[in-house]
GROMACS .gro file of C-alpha atoms in nm:
model
  114
    1GLN     CA    1   0.000   0.000   0.000
    2VAL     CA    2   0.137   0.337  -0.102
    3GLN     CA    3   0.202   0.575   0.186
    4LEU     CA    4   0.225   0.953   0.187
    5VAL     CA    5   0.429   1.120   0.460
    6GLU     CA    6   0.416   1.499   0.488
    7SER     CA    7   0.662   1.697   0.698
    8GLY     CA    8   0.806   2.044   0.744
    9GLY     CA    9   0.515   2.232   0.898
   10GLY     CA   10   0.537   2.453   1.203
   11LEU     CA   11   0.467   2.791   1.356
   12VAL     CA   12   0.595   3.091   1.161
   13GLN     CA   13   0.540   3.465   1.177
   14PRO     CA   14   0.364   3.650   0.894
   15GLY     CA   15   0.608   3.709   0.611
   16GLY     CA   16   0.808   3.400   0.700
   17SER     CA   17   0.884   3.087   0.499
   18LEU     CA   18   0.847   2.713   0.531
   19ARG     CA   19   0.934   2.420   0.306
   20LEU     CA   20   0.707   2.119   0.312
   21SER     CA   21   0.809   1.773   0.196
   22CYS     CA   22   0.600   1.478   0.083
   23LEU     CA   23   0.762   1.137   0.066
   24VAL     CA   24   0.574   0.882  -0.144
   25SER     CA   25   0.643   0.510  -0.103
   26SER     CA   26   0.585   0.414  -0.465
   27SER     CA   27   0.808   0.286  -0.744
   28ILE     CA   28   0.602   0.475  -1.001
   29PHE     CA   29   0.620   0.817  -0.834
   30SER     CA   30   0.746   0.978  -1.154
   31ILE     CA   31   0.413   0.928  -1.333
   32TYR     CA   32   0.207   1.087  -1.058
   33THR     CA   33   0.076   1.437  -1.097
   34MET     CA   34   0.133   1.552  -0.739
   35GLY     CA   35  -0.079   1.805  -0.560
   36TRP     CA   36  -0.052   1.997  -0.236
   37TYR     CA   37  -0.381   2.055  -0.059
   38ARG     CA   38  -0.474   2.241   0.255
   39GLN     CA   39  -0.765   2.234   0.495
   40ALA     CA   40  -0.830   2.517   0.735
   41PRO     CA   41  -1.061   2.473   1.036
   42GLY     CA   42  -1.423   2.468   0.926
   43LYS     CA   43  -1.335   2.475   0.558
   44GLN     CA   44  -1.317   2.219   0.279
   45ARG     CA   45  -0.988   2.081   0.162
   46GLU     CA   46  -0.857   2.277  -0.137
   47LEU     CA   47  -0.590   2.208  -0.395
   48VAL     CA   48  -0.332   2.488  -0.388
   49ALA     CA   49  -0.057   2.364  -0.621
   50SER     CA   50   0.014   2.079  -0.860
   51ILE     CA   51   0.304   1.947  -1.063
   52THR     CA   52   0.303   1.688  -1.340
   53GLY     CA   53   0.563   1.416  -1.380
   54GLY     CA   54   0.730   1.636  -1.640
   55GLY     CA   55   0.742   1.938  -1.413
   56SER     CA   56   0.453   2.154  -1.535
   57THR     CA   57   0.304   2.347  -1.245
   58ASN     CA   58  -0.023   2.515  -1.157
   59TYR     CA   59  -0.132   2.726  -0.861
   60VAL     CA   60  -0.448   2.862  -0.708
   61ASP     CA   61  -0.461   3.241  -0.731
   62SER     CA   62  -0.425   3.293  -0.357
   63VAL     CA   63  -0.075   3.140  -0.348
   64ARG     CA   64   0.060   3.216  -0.696
   65GLY     CA   65   0.384   3.409  -0.670
   66ARG     CA   66   0.440   3.306  -0.308
   67PHE     CA   67   0.442   2.924  -0.319
   68THR     CA   68   0.656   2.703  -0.540
   69ILE     CA   69   0.590   2.334  -0.595
   70SER     CA   70   0.871   2.106  -0.706
   71ARG     CA   71   0.966   1.740  -0.711
   72ASP     CA   72   1.263   1.508  -0.704
   73ASN     CA   73   1.166   1.187  -0.880
   74ALA     CA   74   1.488   1.016  -0.768
   75LYS     CA   75   1.385   1.071  -0.406
   76ASN     CA   76   1.011   1.006  -0.454
   77THR     CA   77   0.950   1.343  -0.293
   78ALA     CA   78   0.741   1.647  -0.369
   79TYR     CA   79   0.806   1.985  -0.209
   80LEU     CA   80   0.615   2.305  -0.140
   81GLN     CA   81   0.825   2.614  -0.074
   82MET     CA   82   0.604   2.872   0.095
   83ASN     CA   83   0.724   3.232   0.116
   84SER     CA   84   0.558   3.554   0.234
   85LEU     CA   85   0.324   3.350   0.451
   86LYS     CA   86  -0.001   3.507   0.568
   87PRO     CA   87  -0.229   3.419   0.860
   88GLU     CA   88  -0.486   3.293   0.608
   89ASP     CA   89  -0.236   3.026   0.499
   90THR     CA   90  -0.286   2.856   0.836
   91ALA     CA   91  -0.411   2.503   0.770
   92VAL     CA   92  -0.318   2.137   0.769
   93TYR     CA   93  -0.131   2.070   0.446
   94TYR     CA   94  -0.159   1.738   0.264
   95CYS     CA   95  -0.015   1.593  -0.053
   96ASN     CA   96  -0.169   1.340  -0.288
   97ALA     CA   97  -0.143   1.211  -0.641
   98ILE     CA   98  -0.411   1.380  -0.850
   99ASN     CA   99  -0.420   1.129  -1.137
  100VAL     CA  100  -0.400   0.821  -0.913
  101PRO     CA  101  -0.559   0.921  -0.581
  102LEU     CA  102  -0.395   0.754  -0.284
  103ASN     CA  103  -0.491   0.717   0.080
  104TRP     CA  104  -0.439   1.048   0.257
  105GLY     CA  105  -0.147   1.091   0.493
  106GLN     CA  106  -0.159   1.260   0.832
  107GLY     CA  107  -0.078   1.603   0.694
  108THR     CA  108   0.145   1.868   0.846
  109GLN     CA  109   0.019   2.168   1.041
  110VAL     CA  110   0.118   2.516   0.926
  111THR     CA  111   0.036   2.802   1.159
  112VAL     CA  112   0.108   3.161   1.060
  113SER     CA  113   0.076   3.390   1.357
  114SER     CA  114   0.259   3.668   1.536
   0.00000   0.00000   0.00000
């Protein structure tokens, strides 16, 4: 069974940065279109960034220009570099494969607060 393990969250002040990692236990990671999602308290989970196996990226308007998604197929890992963080970015962040949905991991908490 494929596992997703997110890490890198934490407490950061507004304007700060964090880098999230998503390790995927799959031998076919390179064909996955990977997505980073987030779920804030009382809100639905939303897709904020995606990257295809070939490296094409897409972002939701609220994070474009501040977040960067990337991947290392040799390490079976997807990343989300988050800069200029805002309090409204506070959420639990999850990764998943968009084209081959997998069981959700535990997520990683990101809290942006002064």
